[in-house]
Short mmCIF file of N, CA and C and ligand atoms in Angstrom, two decimals:
data_model
loop_
_atom_site.label_atom_id
_atom_site.label_comp_id
_atom_site.label_asym_id
_atom_site.label_seq_id
_atom_site.Cartn_x
_atom_site.Cartn_y
_atom_site.Cartn_z
N MET C 1 16.33 29.84 -15.61
CA MET C 1 15.71 29.68 -14.40
C MET C 1 15.37 28.13 -14.17
N GLU C 2 15.88 27.70 -13.21
CA GLU C 2 15.41 26.15 -13.09
C GLU C 2 14.61 25.76 -11.71
N ARG C 3 13.99 24.93 -11.71
CA ARG C 3 13.27 24.39 -10.55
C ARG C 3 14.31 23.39 -9.84
N ASN C 4 14.03 23.42 -8.42
CA ASN C 4 14.90 22.62 -7.43
C ASN C 4 14.03 21.60 -6.64
N ASN C 5 14.83 20.89 -6.06
CA ASN C 5 14.11 19.76 -5.41
C ASN C 5 13.32 20.13 -4.27
N GLU C 6 13.52 21.40 -3.72
CA GLU C 6 12.54 22.16 -2.81
C GLU C 6 11.24 22.25 -3.40
N TYR C 7 11.19 22.80 -4.69
CA TYR C 7 9.93 23.00 -5.50
C TYR C 7 9.21 21.60 -5.43
N LEU C 8 9.71 20.51 -5.76
CA LEU C 8 9.14 19.45 -5.93
C LEU C 8 8.42 18.99 -4.48
N GLU C 9 9.22 19.24 -3.38
CA GLU C 9 8.83 18.75 -2.18
C GLU C 9 7.50 19.57 -1.77
N GLU C 10 7.43 20.93 -2.37
CA GLU C 10 6.43 21.79 -1.90
C GLU C 10 5.19 21.08 -2.85
N ARG C 11 5.35 21.03 -4.06
CA ARG C 11 4.14 20.53 -4.80
C ARG C 11 3.54 19.41 -4.16
N MET C 12 4.61 18.13 -3.93
CA MET C 12 4.15 17.12 -3.36
C MET C 12 3.20 17.22 -2.00
N TYR C 13 3.82 17.93 -1.12
CA TYR C 13 3.14 18.30 0.14
C TYR C 13 1.72 18.81 0.12
N ASN C 14 1.69 19.63 -0.92
CA ASN C 14 0.55 20.27 -1.25
C ASN C 14 -0.70 19.38 -1.71
N LEU C 15 -0.13 18.38 -2.60
CA LEU C 15 -0.89 17.54 -3.16
C LEU C 15 -1.50 16.44 -2.07
N TRP C 16 -0.60 16.22 -1.16
CA TRP C 16 -0.85 15.42 -0.06
C TRP C 16 -2.18 15.89 0.86
N GLU C 17 -1.51 16.97 1.14
CA GLU C 17 -2.70 18.03 1.75
C GLU C 17 -4.00 18.15 1.42
N ASN C 18 -4.26 18.38 0.02
CA ASN C 18 -5.45 18.80 -0.80
C ASN C 18 -6.28 17.57 -1.24
N ASN C 19 -5.30 16.54 -1.65
CA ASN C 19 -5.95 15.49 -2.46
C ASN C 19 -5.73 14.12 -2.15
N PHE C 20 -4.81 14.18 -1.20
CA PHE C 20 -4.45 12.67 -0.47
C PHE C 20 -4.48 12.55 1.06
N SER C 21 -5.14 13.32 1.62
CA SER C 21 -5.14 13.41 2.84
C SER C 21 -5.53 12.26 3.69
N ASP C 22 -6.18 11.44 2.98
CA ASP C 22 -6.64 9.97 3.40
C ASP C 22 -5.74 9.09 3.51
N ILE C 23 -4.57 9.38 2.75
CA ILE C 23 -3.41 8.36 2.64
C ILE C 23 -2.47 8.76 3.61
N PRO C 24 -2.12 7.80 4.85
CA PRO C 24 -1.20 7.84 5.59
C PRO C 24 0.40 7.99 5.11
N ARG C 25 1.21 8.80 5.37
CA ARG C 25 2.40 8.79 5.34
C ARG C 25 3.33 8.10 6.21
N LYS C 26 3.45 6.74 5.84
CA LYS C 26 3.91 5.87 6.86
C LYS C 26 5.34 5.81 7.05
N ASN C 27 6.05 6.36 6.01
CA ASN C 27 7.59 6.19 6.03
C ASN C 27 7.87 7.74 5.25
N PHE C 28 9.14 7.91 5.21
CA PHE C 28 9.89 9.10 4.67
C PHE C 28 9.68 8.83 3.08
N VAL C 29 9.25 9.94 2.45
CA VAL C 29 8.92 10.03 0.90
C VAL C 29 9.74 11.26 0.35
N LEU C 30 10.78 10.74 -0.16
CA LEU C 30 11.79 11.59 -0.83
C LEU C 30 11.32 11.95 -2.35
N ILE C 31 11.36 13.04 -2.54
CA ILE C 31 11.28 13.53 -4.12
C ILE C 31 12.33 14.17 -4.60
N LYS C 32 12.76 13.74 -5.84
CA LYS C 32 14.03 14.77 -6.24
C LYS C 32 13.78 14.72 -7.88
N PHE C 33 14.57 15.61 -8.54
CA PHE C 33 14.85 15.54 -9.85
C PHE C 33 15.85 14.39 -10.34
N GLY C 34 15.64 13.76 -11.23
CA GLY C 34 16.82 12.78 -11.65
C GLY C 34 17.36 12.88 -12.85
N LYS C 35 17.83 12.11 -13.58
CA LYS C 35 18.73 12.40 -14.96
C LYS C 35 17.44 12.96 -16.08
N LYS C 36 17.88 13.39 -16.98
CA LYS C 36 17.07 13.92 -17.89
C LYS C 36 16.57 12.78 -18.91
N SER C 37 15.35 12.37 -18.43
CA SER C 37 14.70 11.14 -19.09
C SER C 37 13.71 11.68 -20.12
N TYR C 38 13.55 11.28 -21.41
CA TYR C 38 12.58 11.81 -22.26
C TYR C 38 11.17 10.87 -22.19
N ARG C 39 11.42 9.50 -21.88
CA ARG C 39 10.36 8.60 -21.90
C ARG C 39 9.77 8.40 -20.38
N GLN C 40 10.65 8.14 -19.44
CA GLN C 40 10.08 7.99 -18.03
C GLN C 40 10.18 9.27 -17.41
N LEU C 41 9.02 10.01 -17.19
CA LEU C 41 8.83 11.14 -16.56
C LEU C 41 8.83 11.24 -15.12
N GLY C 42 8.50 10.17 -14.53
CA GLY C 42 8.50 9.92 -12.95
C GLY C 42 8.67 8.55 -12.82
N SER C 43 9.11 8.29 -11.71
CA SER C 43 9.28 6.83 -11.10
C SER C 43 9.30 6.92 -9.53
N ILE C 44 8.88 5.69 -8.97
CA ILE C 44 8.76 5.53 -7.59
C ILE C 44 9.39 4.17 -7.23
N LYS C 45 10.28 4.28 -6.13
CA LYS C 45 10.78 2.97 -5.69
C LYS C 45 11.13 3.16 -4.29
N LEU C 46 11.40 1.98 -3.53
CA LEU C 46 11.90 1.95 -2.24
C LEU C 46 13.52 2.05 -2.33
N ALA C 47 14.29 2.80 -1.57
CA ALA C 47 15.58 3.24 -1.58
C ALA C 47 16.38 1.80 -1.00
N ASN C 48 17.33 1.46 -1.79
CA ASN C 48 18.33 0.63 -1.21
C ASN C 48 19.71 1.10 -0.99
N LYS C 49 20.63 0.14 -0.91
CA LYS C 49 21.86 0.85 -0.48
C LYS C 49 22.72 1.59 -1.49
N ARG C 50 22.17 1.03 -2.99
CA ARG C 50 22.82 1.90 -3.99
C ARG C 50 22.13 3.19 -4.60
N THR C 51 20.87 3.39 -3.92
CA THR C 51 20.10 4.68 -4.33
C THR C 51 20.83 5.91 -3.80
N LYS C 52 21.09 6.64 -4.45
CA LYS C 52 22.06 7.99 -4.15
C LYS C 52 21.19 8.88 -3.70
N ILE C 53 20.82 8.93 -2.17
CA ILE C 53 19.96 9.87 -1.77
C ILE C 53 20.72 10.11 -0.37
N LYS C 54 21.94 9.80 0.07
CA LYS C 54 22.80 10.05 1.11
C LYS C 54 22.68 11.80 1.46
N ASN C 55 23.07 12.45 0.37
CA ASN C 55 23.26 13.89 0.55
C ASN C 55 21.95 14.60 0.95
N ILE C 56 20.97 14.05 0.19
CA ILE C 56 19.37 14.70 0.49
C ILE C 56 19.04 14.16 1.86
N LEU C 57 19.16 13.10 2.34
CA LEU C 57 18.72 12.52 3.32
C LEU C 57 19.20 13.16 4.69
N LYS C 58 20.60 13.40 4.50
CA LYS C 58 21.27 13.83 5.74
C LYS C 58 20.80 15.37 6.36
N ASN C 59 20.01 15.93 5.39
CA ASN C 59 19.44 17.20 5.71
C ASN C 59 17.85 16.95 6.40
N LYS C 60 17.58 15.71 6.02
CA LYS C 60 15.98 15.30 6.28
C LYS C 60 16.03 14.55 7.59
N VAL C 61 16.95 14.29 8.35
CA VAL C 61 17.02 13.30 9.33
C VAL C 61 15.74 13.34 10.40
N ASP C 62 15.48 14.70 10.71
CA ASP C 62 14.44 14.83 11.61
C ASP C 62 13.10 14.42 10.96
N GLU C 63 12.88 14.55 9.88
CA GLU C 63 11.82 14.03 9.17
C GLU C 63 11.59 12.58 9.15
N TRP C 64 12.74 12.09 8.73
CA TRP C 64 13.05 10.55 8.59
C TRP C 64 12.83 9.80 9.86
N GLU C 65 13.28 10.36 10.89
CA GLU C 65 13.25 9.78 12.29
C GLU C 65 11.79 9.53 12.90
N ILE C 66 10.93 10.66 12.57
CA ILE C 66 9.57 10.49 13.30
C ILE C 66 8.45 9.50 12.72
N GLN C 67 9.16 8.93 11.41
CA GLN C 67 8.14 7.98 10.72
C GLN C 67 8.18 6.56 11.31
N ASP C 68 6.99 6.03 11.10
CA ASP C 68 6.92 4.52 11.87
C ASP C 68 7.70 3.65 11.24
N GLU C 69 7.81 3.59 9.86
CA GLU C 69 8.78 2.70 9.05
C GLU C 69 10.07 3.55 8.70
N LYS C 70 11.06 2.72 8.68
CA LYS C 70 12.27 3.66 8.39
C LYS C 70 12.73 3.43 6.94
N GLU C 71 12.18 2.59 6.12
CA GLU C 71 12.44 2.23 4.74
C GLU C 71 12.15 3.74 4.22
N VAL C 72 12.91 4.08 3.05
CA VAL C 72 12.45 5.29 2.43
C VAL C 72 11.88 5.13 1.07
N THR C 73 10.94 6.01 0.76
CA THR C 73 10.42 5.72 -0.65
C THR C 73 10.94 6.94 -1.56
N VAL C 74 11.29 6.54 -2.49
CA VAL C 74 11.99 7.72 -3.68
C VAL C 74 10.91 7.94 -4.75
N ILE C 75 10.71 9.18 -4.78
CA ILE C 75 10.10 9.60 -6.16
C ILE C 75 11.02 10.43 -7.08
N THR C 76 11.24 9.90 -8.30
CA THR C 76 12.16 10.62 -9.05
C THR C 76 11.38 11.52 -10.21
N ILE C 77 11.76 12.32 -10.47
CA ILE C 77 11.10 13.01 -11.46
C ILE C 77 12.02 13.70 -12.60
N THR C 78 11.64 13.48 -13.90
CA THR C 78 12.76 13.61 -14.97
C THR C 78 13.30 15.04 -14.65
N GLY C 79 14.78 15.18 -15.26
CA GLY C 79 15.44 16.32 -15.00
C GLY C 79 14.97 17.41 -15.89
N PHE C 80 14.26 17.12 -16.93
CA PHE C 80 13.70 17.95 -18.04
C PHE C 80 12.48 19.01 -17.39
N PHE C 81 12.06 18.31 -16.42
CA PHE C 81 10.86 19.24 -15.97
C PHE C 81 11.56 20.13 -14.99
N ALA C 82 12.67 20.27 -14.79
CA ALA C 82 13.25 21.57 -13.86
C ALA C 82 13.21 22.71 -14.84
N ASP C 83 13.07 22.56 -16.14
CA ASP C 83 12.74 23.80 -17.01
C ASP C 83 11.49 24.28 -16.72
N VAL C 84 11.55 25.57 -16.43
CA VAL C 84 10.12 26.30 -16.20
C VAL C 84 9.47 26.53 -17.26
N TYR C 85 9.84 26.20 -18.42
CA TYR C 85 8.87 26.23 -19.60
C TYR C 85 7.77 25.04 -19.59
N VAL C 86 8.12 24.00 -18.83
CA VAL C 86 7.25 22.94 -18.46
C VAL C 86 6.12 23.52 -17.35
N PRO C 87 4.95 23.66 -17.70
CA PRO C 87 3.80 24.21 -16.70
C PRO C 87 3.90 23.38 -15.45
N ASP C 88 3.51 24.01 -14.52
CA ASP C 88 3.51 23.33 -13.11
C ASP C 88 2.39 22.12 -13.09
N TYR C 89 1.27 22.13 -13.90
CA TYR C 89 0.38 21.27 -13.69
C TYR C 89 0.67 19.96 -14.30
N VAL C 90 1.87 20.11 -15.37
CA VAL C 90 2.33 18.94 -16.03
C VAL C 90 3.24 17.99 -14.61
N ILE C 91 3.82 18.96 -13.96
CA ILE C 91 4.71 18.18 -13.01
C ILE C 91 3.82 17.85 -11.86
N ASP C 92 2.61 18.58 -11.39
CA ASP C 92 1.73 18.00 -10.64
C ASP C 92 1.38 16.75 -10.96
N ALA C 93 0.84 16.73 -12.14
CA ALA C 93 0.06 15.43 -12.53
C ALA C 93 0.91 14.27 -12.40
N THR C 94 2.32 14.49 -12.80
CA THR C 94 3.32 13.60 -13.06
C THR C 94 3.62 13.07 -11.17
N ILE C 95 3.76 13.96 -10.23
CA ILE C 95 3.90 13.58 -9.05
C ILE C 95 2.55 13.00 -8.52
N ALA C 96 1.48 13.23 -8.77
CA ALA C 96 0.12 12.60 -8.34
C ALA C 96 0.15 11.31 -8.74
N HIS C 97 0.64 10.94 -10.15
CA HIS C 97 0.65 9.71 -10.61
C HIS C 97 1.36 8.68 -9.60
N GLU C 98 2.64 9.20 -9.31
CA GLU C 98 3.49 8.48 -8.41
C GLU C 98 3.07 8.29 -7.13
N MET C 99 2.33 9.23 -6.67
CA MET C 99 1.63 9.23 -5.32
C MET C 99 0.42 8.12 -5.28
N ILE C 100 -0.14 7.92 -6.43
CA ILE C 100 -1.18 7.00 -6.61
C ILE C 100 -0.72 5.54 -6.47
N HIS C 101 0.44 5.28 -7.01
CA HIS C 101 1.14 4.15 -6.74
C HIS C 101 1.48 3.97 -5.21
N TYR C 102 1.93 4.90 -4.53
CA TYR C 102 2.24 4.76 -3.24
C TYR C 102 0.79 4.28 -2.25
N ALA C 103 -0.11 5.19 -2.74
CA ALA C 103 -1.46 5.00 -2.08
C ALA C 103 -2.09 3.59 -2.32
N HIS C 104 -1.64 3.02 -3.60
CA HIS C 104 -1.99 1.76 -4.03
C HIS C 104 -1.21 0.63 -3.37
N GLY C 105 -0.28 0.86 -2.57
CA GLY C 105 0.76 -0.02 -1.90
C GLY C 105 1.85 -0.61 -2.67
N PHE C 106 2.26 0.31 -3.75
CA PHE C 106 3.41 -0.09 -4.60
C PHE C 106 4.33 0.70 -4.13
N HIS C 107 5.75 0.19 -3.62
CA HIS C 107 6.89 0.97 -3.18
C HIS C 107 6.61 1.69 -2.02
N SER C 108 5.67 1.39 -1.10
CA SER C 108 5.00 1.89 -0.03
C SER C 108 4.80 0.95 1.21
N PRO C 109 4.79 1.38 2.37
CA PRO C 109 4.47 0.33 3.34
C PRO C 109 2.93 -0.03 3.50
N LEU C 110 2.23 0.67 2.52
CA LEU C 110 0.75 0.56 2.69
C LEU C 110 0.25 -0.91 2.14
N GLN C 111 -0.98 -1.10 2.47
CA GLN C 111 -1.37 -2.47 1.92
C GLN C 111 -1.78 -2.27 0.46
N LYS C 112 -1.32 -3.35 -0.25
CA LYS C 112 -1.84 -3.56 -1.74
C LYS C 112 -3.21 -3.18 -2.03
N ARG C 113 -3.59 -2.27 -2.93
CA ARG C 113 -5.14 -1.90 -3.17
C ARG C 113 -5.44 -2.43 -4.44
N VAL C 114 -4.46 -2.51 -5.33
CA VAL C 114 -4.89 -2.94 -6.62
C VAL C 114 -4.03 -4.09 -7.15
N GLU C 115 -4.20 -4.94 -8.10
CA GLU C 115 -3.43 -6.13 -8.58
C GLU C 115 -2.25 -5.63 -9.23
N HIS C 116 -2.08 -4.75 -10.21
CA HIS C 116 -1.29 -4.18 -10.87
C HIS C 116 -1.19 -2.65 -10.97
N PRO C 117 -0.19 -2.17 -11.13
CA PRO C 117 -0.18 -0.54 -10.96
C PRO C 117 -0.82 0.24 -12.22
N HIS C 118 -0.78 -0.16 -13.13
CA HIS C 118 -1.51 0.62 -14.26
C HIS C 118 -2.82 -0.10 -14.86
N LYS C 119 -3.02 -1.47 -14.74
CA LYS C 119 -3.84 -2.22 -15.44
C LYS C 119 -5.34 -1.60 -15.14
N GLY C 120 -6.09 -1.62 -16.07
CA GLY C 120 -7.55 -1.10 -15.89
C GLY C 120 -7.94 0.40 -15.46
N ASN C 121 -6.84 1.04 -16.12
CA ASN C 121 -7.10 2.58 -16.10
C ASN C 121 -6.97 2.97 -14.62
N VAL C 122 -6.52 2.43 -13.68
CA VAL C 122 -6.53 2.65 -12.02
C VAL C 122 -6.16 3.94 -11.91
N ILE C 123 -5.02 4.46 -12.83
CA ILE C 123 -4.51 5.98 -12.53
C ILE C 123 -5.50 6.84 -12.64
N LYS C 124 -6.15 6.86 -13.86
CA LYS C 124 -7.14 7.83 -14.36
C LYS C 124 -8.45 7.76 -13.52
N LYS C 125 -8.76 6.70 -13.09
CA LYS C 125 -9.89 6.53 -11.98
C LYS C 125 -9.63 7.10 -10.80
N GLU C 126 -8.31 6.88 -10.29
CA GLU C 126 -8.11 7.35 -8.94
C GLU C 126 -7.82 8.73 -9.08
N MET C 127 -7.08 9.50 -10.22
CA MET C 127 -7.23 10.85 -10.35
C MET C 127 -8.59 11.54 -10.43
N SER C 128 -9.53 10.91 -10.95
CA SER C 128 -10.89 11.32 -10.92
C SER C 128 -11.47 11.30 -9.61
N ASN C 129 -11.28 10.31 -8.76
CA ASN C 129 -11.82 10.01 -7.51
C ASN C 129 -11.11 11.17 -6.55
N ARG C 130 -10.17 11.69 -6.75
CA ARG C 130 -9.21 12.72 -6.07
C ARG C 130 -9.34 14.11 -6.40
N GLY C 131 -10.43 14.36 -7.42
CA GLY C 131 -10.57 15.72 -7.84
C GLY C 131 -9.29 16.15 -8.85
N LEU C 132 -8.79 15.23 -9.41
CA LEU C 132 -7.63 15.66 -10.25
C LEU C 132 -7.59 15.10 -11.70
N LEU C 133 -8.90 14.79 -12.26
CA LEU C 133 -9.09 14.33 -13.55
C LEU C 133 -8.74 15.71 -14.51
N ASN C 134 -9.09 16.86 -14.31
CA ASN C 134 -8.88 18.01 -15.09
C ASN C 134 -7.33 18.30 -15.03
N LEU C 135 -6.69 18.03 -13.94
CA LEU C 135 -5.09 18.08 -13.99
C LEU C 135 -4.55 17.06 -14.98
N TYR C 136 -5.00 15.86 -14.85
CA TYR C 136 -4.81 14.75 -15.52
C TYR C 136 -4.63 14.91 -17.20
N ILE C 137 -6.04 15.52 -17.46
CA ILE C 137 -6.34 15.71 -18.84
C ILE C 137 -5.47 16.63 -19.49
N ASN C 138 -5.55 17.75 -18.58
CA ASN C 138 -4.60 18.95 -19.12
C ASN C 138 -3.04 18.64 -19.45
N SER C 139 -2.75 17.99 -18.33
CA SER C 139 -1.42 17.49 -18.65
C SER C 139 -0.95 16.78 -19.72
N GLU C 140 -1.95 15.58 -19.88
CA GLU C 140 -1.66 14.57 -21.23
C GLU C 140 -1.68 15.39 -22.44
N LYS C 141 -2.78 16.49 -22.32
CA LYS C 141 -2.88 17.24 -23.59
C LYS C 141 -1.61 17.97 -23.99
N TRP C 142 -0.99 18.81 -22.73
CA TRP C 142 0.16 19.64 -22.97
C TRP C 142 1.38 18.92 -23.23
N LEU C 143 1.36 17.40 -23.00
CA LEU C 143 2.58 16.57 -23.45
C LEU C 143 2.41 16.19 -24.83
N LYS C 144 1.28 15.75 -25.31
CA LYS C 144 0.83 15.52 -26.50
C LYS C 144 1.37 16.45 -27.41
N ASN C 145 0.90 17.95 -27.12
CA ASN C 145 1.17 18.84 -28.16
C ASN C 145 2.46 19.48 -28.00
N ASN C 146 3.20 19.37 -26.98
CA ASN C 146 4.53 19.90 -26.68
C ASN C 146 5.89 19.23 -26.45
N TRP C 147 5.57 17.97 -25.89
CA TRP C 147 6.76 17.40 -25.54
C TRP C 147 7.87 17.22 -26.44
N THR C 148 7.47 16.61 -27.69
CA THR C 148 8.56 16.32 -28.58
C THR C 148 9.33 17.36 -29.05
N ASP C 149 8.53 18.58 -29.19
CA ASP C 149 9.16 19.86 -29.85
C ASP C 149 10.07 20.52 -28.78
N PHE C 150 9.69 20.27 -27.46
CA PHE C 150 10.35 20.93 -26.27
C PHE C 150 11.76 19.94 -26.23
N ILE C 151 11.45 18.68 -26.30
CA ILE C 151 12.86 18.01 -26.49
C ILE C 151 13.82 18.20 -27.61
N ASN C 152 13.16 18.33 -28.71
CA ASN C 152 13.98 18.52 -29.88
C ASN C 152 14.62 19.76 -29.97
N ARG C 153 14.12 20.85 -29.25
CA ARG C 153 14.59 22.27 -29.07
C ARG C 153 15.94 21.96 -27.89
N LYS C 154 15.61 21.33 -27.08
CA LYS C 154 16.69 21.06 -25.98
C LYS C 154 17.78 20.41 -26.79
N LEU C 155 17.55 19.37 -27.66
CA LEU C 155 18.52 18.67 -28.39
C LEU C 155 19.47 19.52 -29.27
N ARG C 156 18.86 20.37 -29.80
CA ARG C 156 19.73 21.30 -30.68
C ARG C 156 20.37 22.30 -30.15
N ARG C 157 19.86 22.66 -29.01
CA ARG C 157 20.63 23.75 -28.07
C ARG C 157 21.98 23.13 -27.65
N ASN C 158 21.55 21.95 -27.05
CA ASN C 158 22.84 21.22 -26.36
C ASN C 158 22.99 19.75 -26.71
N PRO C 159 23.41 19.46 -27.95
CA PRO C 159 23.38 18.06 -28.60
C PRO C 159 24.12 17.25 -27.73
N ILE C 160 25.16 17.30 -27.30
CA ILE C 160 26.07 16.60 -26.46
C ILE C 160 25.72 16.02 -25.01
N SER C 161 25.20 16.93 -24.18
CA SER C 161 24.69 16.51 -23.02
C SER C 161 23.36 15.65 -22.87
N TYR C 162 22.76 15.53 -23.98
CA TYR C 162 21.39 14.98 -24.02
C TYR C 162 21.54 13.57 -24.98
N ALA C 163 22.65 13.72 -25.46
CA ALA C 163 22.93 12.38 -26.48
C ALA C 163 22.49 11.04 -25.88
ZN1 ZN Z 201 3.02 4.44 -12.95
#
């Protein structure tokens, strides 16, 4: 069993409703699984011509059209997280991390709220302000205890595709 992009969408919209409801979604924010990256678990950027989102976007035209800003923000989650062995809360914490960048004005139409996306523990502070500190801590703990083993198991099972 593998998770899909609809799963990510649902998790993101739940987080938006429950923990980020003060943050306006001024443009369309697309979330998807990307390549199987070991180090980069999540990323956020503004789409440009070379961003491969056409196939996803064509099913989302209605959502895209109602937004004030037409630029598209793309949140990409490592393809390794599609494996249901990875707990939901690890994925939620990763999505929340990228949403905090959006809220701080990075790769979003919102005003910049901090100088640098990571300096000064801004992510952890923001998680805490939004009632997500436990999620953050539990996710860090799980990754610390399981991530390397998980990747090694994947590599052993299928050494070529992850080389
Ligand atoms: Zn970050």
